Coordinates of C-alpha atoms and ligand atoms in Angstrom, one line a residue:
X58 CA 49.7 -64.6 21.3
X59 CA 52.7 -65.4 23.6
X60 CA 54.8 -65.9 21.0
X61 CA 58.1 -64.0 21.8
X62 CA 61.1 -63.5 19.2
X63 CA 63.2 -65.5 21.2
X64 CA 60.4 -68.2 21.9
X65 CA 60.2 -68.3 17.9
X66 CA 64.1 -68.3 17.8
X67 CA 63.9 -71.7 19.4
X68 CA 60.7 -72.6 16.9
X69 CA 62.5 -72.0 14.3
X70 CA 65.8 -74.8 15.0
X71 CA 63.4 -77.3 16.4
X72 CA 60.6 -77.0 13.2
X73 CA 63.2 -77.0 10.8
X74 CA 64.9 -79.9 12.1
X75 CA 61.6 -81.7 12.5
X76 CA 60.9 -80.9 9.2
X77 CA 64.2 -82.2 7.8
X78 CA 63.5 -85.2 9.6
X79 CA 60.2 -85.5 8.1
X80 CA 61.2 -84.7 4.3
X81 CA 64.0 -87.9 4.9
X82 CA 60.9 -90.5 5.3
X83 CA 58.3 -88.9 3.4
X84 CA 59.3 -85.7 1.6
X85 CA 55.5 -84.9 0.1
X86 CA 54.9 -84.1 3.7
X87 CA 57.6 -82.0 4.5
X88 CA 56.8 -80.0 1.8
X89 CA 53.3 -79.6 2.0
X90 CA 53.9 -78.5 6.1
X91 CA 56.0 -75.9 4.3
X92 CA 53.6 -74.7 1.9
X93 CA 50.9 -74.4 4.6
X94 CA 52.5 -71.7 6.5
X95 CA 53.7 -70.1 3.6
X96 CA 49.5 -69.9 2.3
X97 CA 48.6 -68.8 5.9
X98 CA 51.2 -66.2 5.9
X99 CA 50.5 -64.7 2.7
X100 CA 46.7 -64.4 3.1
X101 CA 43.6 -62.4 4.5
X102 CA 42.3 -65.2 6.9
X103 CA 38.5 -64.4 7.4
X104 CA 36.9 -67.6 7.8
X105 CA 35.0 -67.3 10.9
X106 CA 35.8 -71.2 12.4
X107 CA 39.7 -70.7 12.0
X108 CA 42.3 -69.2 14.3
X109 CA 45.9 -69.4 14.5
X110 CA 47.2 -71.3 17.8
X111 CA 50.0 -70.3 19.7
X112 CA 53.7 -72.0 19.1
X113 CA 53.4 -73.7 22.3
X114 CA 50.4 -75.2 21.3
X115 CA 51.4 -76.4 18.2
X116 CA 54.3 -78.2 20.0
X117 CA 52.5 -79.6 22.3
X118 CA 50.4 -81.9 19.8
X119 CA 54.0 -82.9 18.6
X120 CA 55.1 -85.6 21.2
X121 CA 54.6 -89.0 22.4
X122 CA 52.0 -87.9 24.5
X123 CA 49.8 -89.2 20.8
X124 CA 51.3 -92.8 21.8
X125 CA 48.9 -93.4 25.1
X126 CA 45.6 -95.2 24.4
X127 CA 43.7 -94.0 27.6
X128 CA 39.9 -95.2 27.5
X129 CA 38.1 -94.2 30.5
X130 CA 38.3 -91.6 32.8
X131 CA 41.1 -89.7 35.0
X132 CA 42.2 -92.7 38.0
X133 CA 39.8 -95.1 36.3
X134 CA 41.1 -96.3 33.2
X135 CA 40.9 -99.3 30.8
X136 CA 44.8 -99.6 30.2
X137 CA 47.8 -99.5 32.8
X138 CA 50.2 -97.0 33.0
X139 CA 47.8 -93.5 32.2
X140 CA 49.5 -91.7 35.0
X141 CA 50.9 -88.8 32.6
X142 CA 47.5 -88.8 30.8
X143 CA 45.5 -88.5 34.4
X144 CA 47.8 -85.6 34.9
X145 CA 47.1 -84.1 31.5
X146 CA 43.3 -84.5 31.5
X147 CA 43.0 -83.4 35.1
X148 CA 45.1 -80.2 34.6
X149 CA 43.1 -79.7 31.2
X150 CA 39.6 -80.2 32.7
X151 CA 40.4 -77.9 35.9
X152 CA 41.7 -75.1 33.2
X153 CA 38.2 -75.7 31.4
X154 CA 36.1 -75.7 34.8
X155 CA 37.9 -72.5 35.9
X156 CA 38.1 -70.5 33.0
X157 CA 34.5 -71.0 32.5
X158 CA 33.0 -71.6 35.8
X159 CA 31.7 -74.9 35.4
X160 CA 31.2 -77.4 37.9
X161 CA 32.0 -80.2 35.3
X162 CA 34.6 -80.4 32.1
X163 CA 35.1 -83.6 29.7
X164 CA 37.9 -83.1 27.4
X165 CA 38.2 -86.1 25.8
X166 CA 35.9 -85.4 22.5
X167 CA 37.9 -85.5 19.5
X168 CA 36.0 -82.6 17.2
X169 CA 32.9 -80.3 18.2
X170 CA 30.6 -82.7 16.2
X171 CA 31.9 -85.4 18.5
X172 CA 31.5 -83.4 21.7
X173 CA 27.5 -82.7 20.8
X174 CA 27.5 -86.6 20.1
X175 CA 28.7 -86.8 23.6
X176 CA 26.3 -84.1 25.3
X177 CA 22.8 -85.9 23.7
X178 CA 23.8 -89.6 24.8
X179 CA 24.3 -87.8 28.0
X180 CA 21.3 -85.8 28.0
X181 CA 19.3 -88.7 27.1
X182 CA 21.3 -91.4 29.2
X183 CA 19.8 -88.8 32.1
X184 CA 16.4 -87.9 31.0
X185 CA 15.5 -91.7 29.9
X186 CA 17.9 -94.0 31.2
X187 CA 17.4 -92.9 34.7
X188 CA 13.9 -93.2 35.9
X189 CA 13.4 -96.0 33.3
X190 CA 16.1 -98.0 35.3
X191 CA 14.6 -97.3 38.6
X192 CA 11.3 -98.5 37.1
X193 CA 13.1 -101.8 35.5
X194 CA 14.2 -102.0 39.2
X195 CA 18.0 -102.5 37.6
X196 CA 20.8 -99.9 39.2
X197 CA 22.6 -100.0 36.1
X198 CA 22.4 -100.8 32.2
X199 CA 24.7 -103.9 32.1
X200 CA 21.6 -105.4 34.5
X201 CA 18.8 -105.1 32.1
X202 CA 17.5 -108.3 30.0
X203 CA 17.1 -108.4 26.9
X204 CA 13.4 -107.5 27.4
X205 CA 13.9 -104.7 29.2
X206 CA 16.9 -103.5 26.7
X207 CA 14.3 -103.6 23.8
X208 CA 11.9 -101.3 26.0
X209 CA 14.6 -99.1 26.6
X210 CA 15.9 -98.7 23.4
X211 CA 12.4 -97.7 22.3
X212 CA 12.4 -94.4 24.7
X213 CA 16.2 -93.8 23.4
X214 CA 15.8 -93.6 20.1
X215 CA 12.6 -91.6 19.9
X216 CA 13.1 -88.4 21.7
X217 CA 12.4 -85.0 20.5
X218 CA 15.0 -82.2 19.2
X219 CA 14.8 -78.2 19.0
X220 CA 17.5 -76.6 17.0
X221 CA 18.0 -74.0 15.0
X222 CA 18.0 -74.3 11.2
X223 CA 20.8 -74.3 9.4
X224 CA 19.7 -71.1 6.9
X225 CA 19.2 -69.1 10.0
X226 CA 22.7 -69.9 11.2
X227 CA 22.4 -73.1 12.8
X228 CA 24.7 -75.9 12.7
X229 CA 24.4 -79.4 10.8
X230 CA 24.4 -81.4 14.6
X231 CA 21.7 -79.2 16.0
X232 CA 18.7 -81.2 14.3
X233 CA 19.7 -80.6 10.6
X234 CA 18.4 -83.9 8.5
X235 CA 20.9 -84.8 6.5
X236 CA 23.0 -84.7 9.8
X237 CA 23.5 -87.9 11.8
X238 CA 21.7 -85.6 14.9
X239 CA 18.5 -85.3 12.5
X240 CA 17.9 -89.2 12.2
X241 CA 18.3 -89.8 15.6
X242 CA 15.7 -87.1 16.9
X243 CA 12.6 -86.3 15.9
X244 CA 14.0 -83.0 15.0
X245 CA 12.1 -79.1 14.5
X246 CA 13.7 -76.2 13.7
X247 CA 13.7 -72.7 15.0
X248 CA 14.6 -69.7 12.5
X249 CA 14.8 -65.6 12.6
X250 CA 12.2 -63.2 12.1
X251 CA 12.3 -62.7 8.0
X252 CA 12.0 -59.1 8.4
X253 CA 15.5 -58.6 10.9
X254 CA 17.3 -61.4 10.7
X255 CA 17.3 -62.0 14.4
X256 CA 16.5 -64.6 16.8
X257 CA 12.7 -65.0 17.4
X258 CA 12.7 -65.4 21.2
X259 CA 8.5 -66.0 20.8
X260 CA 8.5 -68.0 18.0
X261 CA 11.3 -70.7 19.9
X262 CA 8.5 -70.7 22.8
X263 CA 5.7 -71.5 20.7
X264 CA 7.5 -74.4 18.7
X265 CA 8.8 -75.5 22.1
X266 CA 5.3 -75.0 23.9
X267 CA 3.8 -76.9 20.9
X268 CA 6.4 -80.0 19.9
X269 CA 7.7 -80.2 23.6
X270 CA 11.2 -81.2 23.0
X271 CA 13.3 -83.3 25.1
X272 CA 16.8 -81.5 24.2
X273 CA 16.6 -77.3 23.3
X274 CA 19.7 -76.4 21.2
X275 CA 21.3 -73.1 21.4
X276 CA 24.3 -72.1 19.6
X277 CA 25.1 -71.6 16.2
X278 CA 27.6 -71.2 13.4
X279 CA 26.7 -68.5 11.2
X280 CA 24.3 -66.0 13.3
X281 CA 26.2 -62.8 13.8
X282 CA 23.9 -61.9 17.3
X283 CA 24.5 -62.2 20.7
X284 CA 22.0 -64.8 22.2
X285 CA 19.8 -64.0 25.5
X286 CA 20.7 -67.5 27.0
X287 CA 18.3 -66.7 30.2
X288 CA 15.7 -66.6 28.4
X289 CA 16.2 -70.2 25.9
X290 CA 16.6 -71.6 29.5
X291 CA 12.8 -69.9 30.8
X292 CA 11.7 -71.9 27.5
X293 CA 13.5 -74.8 28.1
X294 CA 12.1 -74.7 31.7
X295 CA 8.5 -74.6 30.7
X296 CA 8.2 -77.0 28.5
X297 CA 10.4 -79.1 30.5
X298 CA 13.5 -79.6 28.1
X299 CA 17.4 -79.8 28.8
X300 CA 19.2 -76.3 27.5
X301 CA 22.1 -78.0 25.3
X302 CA 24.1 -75.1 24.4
X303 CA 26.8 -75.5 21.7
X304 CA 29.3 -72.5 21.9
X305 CA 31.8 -73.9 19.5
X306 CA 32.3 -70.6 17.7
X307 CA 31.8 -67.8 20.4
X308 CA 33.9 -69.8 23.2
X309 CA 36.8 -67.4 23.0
X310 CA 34.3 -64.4 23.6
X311 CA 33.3 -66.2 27.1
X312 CA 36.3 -67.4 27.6
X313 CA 37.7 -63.5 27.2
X314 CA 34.5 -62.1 29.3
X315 CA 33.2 -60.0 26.6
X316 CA 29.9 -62.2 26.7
X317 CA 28.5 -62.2 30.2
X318 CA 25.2 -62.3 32.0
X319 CA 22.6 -63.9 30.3
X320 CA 24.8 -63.8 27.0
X321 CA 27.3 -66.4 29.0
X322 CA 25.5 -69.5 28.2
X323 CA 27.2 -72.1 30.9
X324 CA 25.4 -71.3 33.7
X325 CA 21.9 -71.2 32.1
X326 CA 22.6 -74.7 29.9
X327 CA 22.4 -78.4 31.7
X328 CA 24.9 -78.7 29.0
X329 CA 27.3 -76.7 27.0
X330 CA 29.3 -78.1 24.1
X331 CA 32.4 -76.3 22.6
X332 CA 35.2 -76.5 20.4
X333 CA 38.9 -75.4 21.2
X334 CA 40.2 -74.2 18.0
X335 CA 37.9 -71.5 16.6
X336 CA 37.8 -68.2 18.8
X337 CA 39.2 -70.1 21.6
X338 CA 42.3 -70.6 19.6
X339 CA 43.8 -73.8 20.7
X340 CA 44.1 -77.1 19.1
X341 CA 41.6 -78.7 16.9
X342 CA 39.1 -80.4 19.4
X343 CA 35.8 -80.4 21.3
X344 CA 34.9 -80.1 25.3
X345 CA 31.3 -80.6 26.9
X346 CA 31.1 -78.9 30.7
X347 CA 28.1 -79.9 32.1
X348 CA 26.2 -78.9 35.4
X349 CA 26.6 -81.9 37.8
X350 CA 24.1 -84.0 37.7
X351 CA 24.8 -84.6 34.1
X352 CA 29.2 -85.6 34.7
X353 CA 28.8 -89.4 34.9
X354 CA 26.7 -89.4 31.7
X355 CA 28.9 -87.4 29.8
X356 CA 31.8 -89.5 31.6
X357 CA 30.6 -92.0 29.3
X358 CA 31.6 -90.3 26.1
X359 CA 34.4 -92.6 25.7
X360 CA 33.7 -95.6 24.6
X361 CA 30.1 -94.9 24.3
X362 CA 30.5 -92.0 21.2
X363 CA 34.4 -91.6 21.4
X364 CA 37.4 -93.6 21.0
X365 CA 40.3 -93.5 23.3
X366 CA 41.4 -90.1 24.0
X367 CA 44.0 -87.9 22.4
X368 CA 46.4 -87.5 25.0
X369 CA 48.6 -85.0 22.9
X370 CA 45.4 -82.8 21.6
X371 CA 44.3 -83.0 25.7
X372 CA 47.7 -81.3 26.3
X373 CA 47.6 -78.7 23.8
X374 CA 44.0 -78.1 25.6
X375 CA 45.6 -77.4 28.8
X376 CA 48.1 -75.2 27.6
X377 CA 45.5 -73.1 25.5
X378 CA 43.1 -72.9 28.2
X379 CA 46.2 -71.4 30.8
X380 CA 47.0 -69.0 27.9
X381 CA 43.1 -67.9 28.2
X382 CA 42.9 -67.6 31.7
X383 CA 46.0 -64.9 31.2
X384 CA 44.7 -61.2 31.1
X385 CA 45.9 -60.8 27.6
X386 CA 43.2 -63.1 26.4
X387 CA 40.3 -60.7 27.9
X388 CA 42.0 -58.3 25.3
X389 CA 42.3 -60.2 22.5
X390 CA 38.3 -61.2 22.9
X391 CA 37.3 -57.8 23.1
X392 CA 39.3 -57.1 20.1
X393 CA 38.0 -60.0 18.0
X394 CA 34.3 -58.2 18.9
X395 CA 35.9 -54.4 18.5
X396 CA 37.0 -55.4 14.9
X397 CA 33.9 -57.3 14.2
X398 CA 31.7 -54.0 14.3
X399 CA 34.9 -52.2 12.5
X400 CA 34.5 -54.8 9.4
X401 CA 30.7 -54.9 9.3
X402 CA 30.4 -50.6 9.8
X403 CA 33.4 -50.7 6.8
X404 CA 31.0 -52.6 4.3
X405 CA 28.0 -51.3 5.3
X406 CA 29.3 -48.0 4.6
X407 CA 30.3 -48.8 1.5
X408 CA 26.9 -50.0 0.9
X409 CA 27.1 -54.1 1.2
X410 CA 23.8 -55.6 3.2
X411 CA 24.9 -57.5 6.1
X412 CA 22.4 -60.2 7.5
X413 CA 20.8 -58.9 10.9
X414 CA 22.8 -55.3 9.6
X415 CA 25.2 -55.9 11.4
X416 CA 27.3 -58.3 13.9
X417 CA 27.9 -58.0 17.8
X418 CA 29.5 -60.9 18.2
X419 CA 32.8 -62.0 15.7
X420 CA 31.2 -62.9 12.3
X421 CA 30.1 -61.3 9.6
X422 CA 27.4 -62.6 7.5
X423 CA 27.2 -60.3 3.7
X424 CA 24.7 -61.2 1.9
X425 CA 26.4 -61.3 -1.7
X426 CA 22.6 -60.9 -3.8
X427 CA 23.0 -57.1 -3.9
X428 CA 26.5 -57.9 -6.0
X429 CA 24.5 -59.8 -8.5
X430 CA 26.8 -62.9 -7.5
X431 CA 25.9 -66.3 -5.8
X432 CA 28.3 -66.9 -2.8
X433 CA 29.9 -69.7 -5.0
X434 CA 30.7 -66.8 -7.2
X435 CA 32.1 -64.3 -4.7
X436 CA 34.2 -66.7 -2.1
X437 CA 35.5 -68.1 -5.9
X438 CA 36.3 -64.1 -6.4
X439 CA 37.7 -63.3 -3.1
X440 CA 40.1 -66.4 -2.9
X441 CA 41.6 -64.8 -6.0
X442 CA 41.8 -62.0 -4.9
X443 CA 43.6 -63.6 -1.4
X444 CA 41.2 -63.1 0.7
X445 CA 39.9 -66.9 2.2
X446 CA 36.6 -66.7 3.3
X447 CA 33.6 -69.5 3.2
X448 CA 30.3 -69.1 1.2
X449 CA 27.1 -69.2 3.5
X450 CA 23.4 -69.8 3.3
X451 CA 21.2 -66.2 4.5
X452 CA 17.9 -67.1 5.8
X453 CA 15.8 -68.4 3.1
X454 CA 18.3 -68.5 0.6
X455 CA 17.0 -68.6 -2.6
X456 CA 20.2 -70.7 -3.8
X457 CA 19.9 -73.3 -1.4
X458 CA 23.1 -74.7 0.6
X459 CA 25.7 -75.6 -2.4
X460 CA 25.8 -72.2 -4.2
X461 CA 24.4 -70.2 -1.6
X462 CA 24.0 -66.2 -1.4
X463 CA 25.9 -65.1 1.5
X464 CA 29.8 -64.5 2.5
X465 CA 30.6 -65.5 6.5
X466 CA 33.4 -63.6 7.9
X467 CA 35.2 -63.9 11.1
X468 CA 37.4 -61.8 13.0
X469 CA 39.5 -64.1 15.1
X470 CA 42.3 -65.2 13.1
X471 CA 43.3 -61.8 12.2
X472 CA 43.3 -60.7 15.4
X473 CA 45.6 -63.0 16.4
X474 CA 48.0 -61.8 14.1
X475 CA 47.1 -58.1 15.9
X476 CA 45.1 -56.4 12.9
X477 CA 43.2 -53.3 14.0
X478 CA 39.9 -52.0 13.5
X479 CA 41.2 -49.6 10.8
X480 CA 43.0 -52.7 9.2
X481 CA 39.3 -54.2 9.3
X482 CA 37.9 -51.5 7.8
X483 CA 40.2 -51.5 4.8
X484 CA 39.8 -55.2 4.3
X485 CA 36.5 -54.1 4.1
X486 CA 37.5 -51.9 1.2
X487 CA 39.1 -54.5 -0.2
X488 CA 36.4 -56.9 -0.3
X489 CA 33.7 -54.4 -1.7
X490 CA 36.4 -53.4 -4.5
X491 CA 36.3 -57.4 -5.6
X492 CA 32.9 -57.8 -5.4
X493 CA 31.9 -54.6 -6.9
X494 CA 34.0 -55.8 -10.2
X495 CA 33.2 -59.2 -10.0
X496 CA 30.2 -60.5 -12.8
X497 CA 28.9 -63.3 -12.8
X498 CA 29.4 -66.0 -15.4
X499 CA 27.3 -68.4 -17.8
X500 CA 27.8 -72.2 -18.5
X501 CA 29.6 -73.1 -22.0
X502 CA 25.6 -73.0 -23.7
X503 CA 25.3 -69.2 -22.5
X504 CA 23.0 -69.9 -19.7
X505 CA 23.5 -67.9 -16.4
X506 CA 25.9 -69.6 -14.1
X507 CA 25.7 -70.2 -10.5
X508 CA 29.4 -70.9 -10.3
X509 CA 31.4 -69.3 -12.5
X510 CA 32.2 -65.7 -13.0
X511 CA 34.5 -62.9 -14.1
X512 CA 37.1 -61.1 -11.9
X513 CA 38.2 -57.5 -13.5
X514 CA 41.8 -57.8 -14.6
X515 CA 44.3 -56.4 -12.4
X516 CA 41.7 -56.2 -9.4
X517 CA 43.4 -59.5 -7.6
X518 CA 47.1 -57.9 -8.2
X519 CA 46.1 -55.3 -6.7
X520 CA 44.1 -56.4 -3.7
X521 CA 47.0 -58.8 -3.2
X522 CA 49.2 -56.1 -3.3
X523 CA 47.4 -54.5 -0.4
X524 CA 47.0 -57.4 1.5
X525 CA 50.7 -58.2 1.3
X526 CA 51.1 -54.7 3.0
X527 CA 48.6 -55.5 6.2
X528 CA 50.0 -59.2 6.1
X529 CA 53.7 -58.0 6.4
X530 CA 52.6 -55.7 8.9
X531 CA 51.3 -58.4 11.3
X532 CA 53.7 -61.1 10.9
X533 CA 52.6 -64.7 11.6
X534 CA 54.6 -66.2 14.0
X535 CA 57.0 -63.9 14.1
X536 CA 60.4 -64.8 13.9
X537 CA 60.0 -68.1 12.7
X538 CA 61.6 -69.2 9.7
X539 CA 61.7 -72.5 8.1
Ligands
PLP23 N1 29.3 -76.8 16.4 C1 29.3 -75.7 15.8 C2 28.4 -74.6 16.2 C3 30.2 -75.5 14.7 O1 30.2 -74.3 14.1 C4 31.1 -76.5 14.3 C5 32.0 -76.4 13.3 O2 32.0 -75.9 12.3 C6 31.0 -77.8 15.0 C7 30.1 -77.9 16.1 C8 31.8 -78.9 14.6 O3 33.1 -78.8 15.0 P1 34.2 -79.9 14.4 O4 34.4 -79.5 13.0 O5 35.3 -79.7 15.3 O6 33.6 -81.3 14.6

């Protein structure tokens, strides 16, 4: 982070006022803004969607940037008077092209789940729209009757969907059913090979070759593997589907050029989705860069999917994207990876099962089963014990998505407070230690429990005790005091 002492010197005066200022109109809020940093400070961060942005980030959401409403796009706008916000979204979108290498950037898309809303109306505005125009003889869609709407809307909302599944590591917008993504499309899922864990490159061809999809999804939430991108696009090819990549979690790790080649997914996909506040470690946010055919589809995000822009998150985007085009970043992606294989090496050793055994990307996936705990049980555990973590599917989970039988861990977060690989490793202790002397429960008729269980006494003291000692060694925003 670029966080200096006397950077948070400054922090300090300005959030304390703010937060004085706050507390006079609404003091719940104050206190609760308080209280957050305070809960980040004091424990082991490990969930692998969360990071910890920089201070000028964080102050850059804070102004009346927020008070713009912006619909459209940069120079062509819906509201007089966008000059600043042309300026902020251009600056923001050339950071995103550059740092990336894309020949198109949208950075208007409110979430990640907005942002892959965004990429398949474009996707299909381009594959159907199109051609069906030309053969409706109309040059665009506010030309069509109401006869040739109904036609249209026919081929829109009956395409075809590849993603894969949620157990294997998928996530809920790449075809999932319950997931708005899974209505739409008629949707099929790709998984891992049941014996490794790891991505079936054969099996994705044969589904493809066999349900011929009009959108492939790559990408994924919870798979702790690199992904041979070259080759989804070869599959893609010959079967004559878009490559929709969604690199919400692994951004920072192409952002930082630790995944390159055919493991750098933007110049293999027609479309690549991201968020900005997971590895990439700026605001809370989504981006789609897209190759260029596909721009004045996707410049449609707003108001087909989206609502007016968030000028002040589009801000914090450009400043977190300049703070990953430093050097410094490149380190700080390496290290996210470096401590990844550190954590995973420290619980295998100590002889947890890891999903795929093992990571080479910046998550961890632990498959809690050989603890005799669900993963309701041992996230439950570990949040006593400080550590915050999320509880995960593993392929074929025998305890279905709500109790689940795996642990996800990430890397990021702690790196940004500059944890090492030996820090990892005895968080890794740590982790075994409560799990090891967790048991599970039983409901109040004595039946076995998925949810409840029973921590040692003493063990969260002491883990606590030892966290305290890594936390205070690694200081969050350092310097800054409310
Ligand atoms: N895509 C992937 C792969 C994700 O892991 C997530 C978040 O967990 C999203 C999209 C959705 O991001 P958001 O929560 O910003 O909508």
């Amino acid at each position: 982070m670029t966080d200096s002492q006397e950077l948070a010197a400054s922090a300090s005066q300005i959030y304390r006022t703010a937060l004085d200022i706050i507390g006079g109109i609404e003091p719940r809020i104050a206190e609760a803004t308080r209280s957050e940093l305070a809960d980040q400070r004091a424990s082991l961060k490990l969930i692998a969607s969360e990071n910890y942005a920089s201070l000028p980030v964080l102050m850059t959401m804070g102004t009346w940037m927020s008070d713009k409403y912006a619909e459209g796009t940069v120079g062509h706008r819906f509201y007089a008077g966008c000059q600043n916000v042309d300026t902020v979204e251009a600056v923001a979108a050339e950071h995103a092209r550059e740092l990336f290498g894309a020949p198109y950037a949208y950075v208007q898309p409110h979430s990640g789940i907005d942002a892959n809303l965004v990429a398949f109306w474009a996707i299909l505005a381009h594959r159907v729209e199109a051609p069906e125009l030309a053969g409706l003889g109309a040059k665009n869609v506010n030309e069509l009757s109401e006869q040739d709407w109904e036609q249209l809307r026919g081929k829109l909302g009956n395409q075809r969907l590849l993603g894969m599944s949620l157990d294997a590591g998928g996530h809920l917008t790449h075809g999932f059913r319950p997931n708005i993504s899974g209505k739409m499309f008629h949707q099929r899922q790709y998984g891992t090979d049941p014996s490794t864990g790891l991505l079936d490159y054969d099996q994705v061809a044969a589904t493809a070759r066999e349900f011929k999809p009009l959108i492939i999804v790559a990408g994924y939430s919870a798979y702790p593997r690199r992904v041979n991108f070259a080759k989804m696009r070869e599959i893609a090819d010959e079967v004559g589907a878009t490559l929709m990549v969604d690199m919400a979690h692994f951004a920072g790790l192409v952002a930082g050029k630790v995944f390159t080649g055919d493991e750098n997914p933007v110049p293999f996909a027609q479309v690549t989705t991201t968020t900005t506040h997971k590895s990439l470690r700026g605001p809370r946010g989504g981006i789609v860069l897209a190759q260029e055919e596909y721009a004045p589809a996707v410049d449609r995000g707003c108001p087909m999917v989206l609502g007016g822009p968030l000028s002040h998150v589009m801000a914090a985007k450009a400043v977190a994207l300049a703070e990953a085009r430093q050097p410094a970043f490149q380190e700080y992606a390496q290290n996210v990876a470096d401590n990844a294989q550190s954590f995973a090496e420290g619980l295998m050793k100590r002889g947890a099962k890891l999903v795929t055994d093992g990571t080479d990307n910046h998550l961890v996936l632990l498959d809690v089963s050989s603890f005799g705990l669900t993963g309701r049980q041992a996230e439950s555990a570990l949040l006593d014990a400080g550590v915050v973590t999320n509880r995960n599917s593993v392929p074929a989970d025998p305890n279905g998505a709500w109790y689940t039988s795996g642990i996800r861990f990430g890397t990021p977060a702690l790196t940004s407070r500059g944890f090492t690989g030996e820090d990892f490793d005895r968080v890794a202790e740590l982790v075994v230690d409560v799990l090891a002397r967790t048991e599970p429960g039983t409901t109040k008729d004595g039946k076995p429990s998925k949810a409840s269980y029973r921590l040692a006494d003493g063990v969260a003291d002491r883990t606590k005790a030892a966290a305290a000692e890594m936390l205070d060694a690694h200081p969050l925003y350092p310097g800054l005091e409310l």
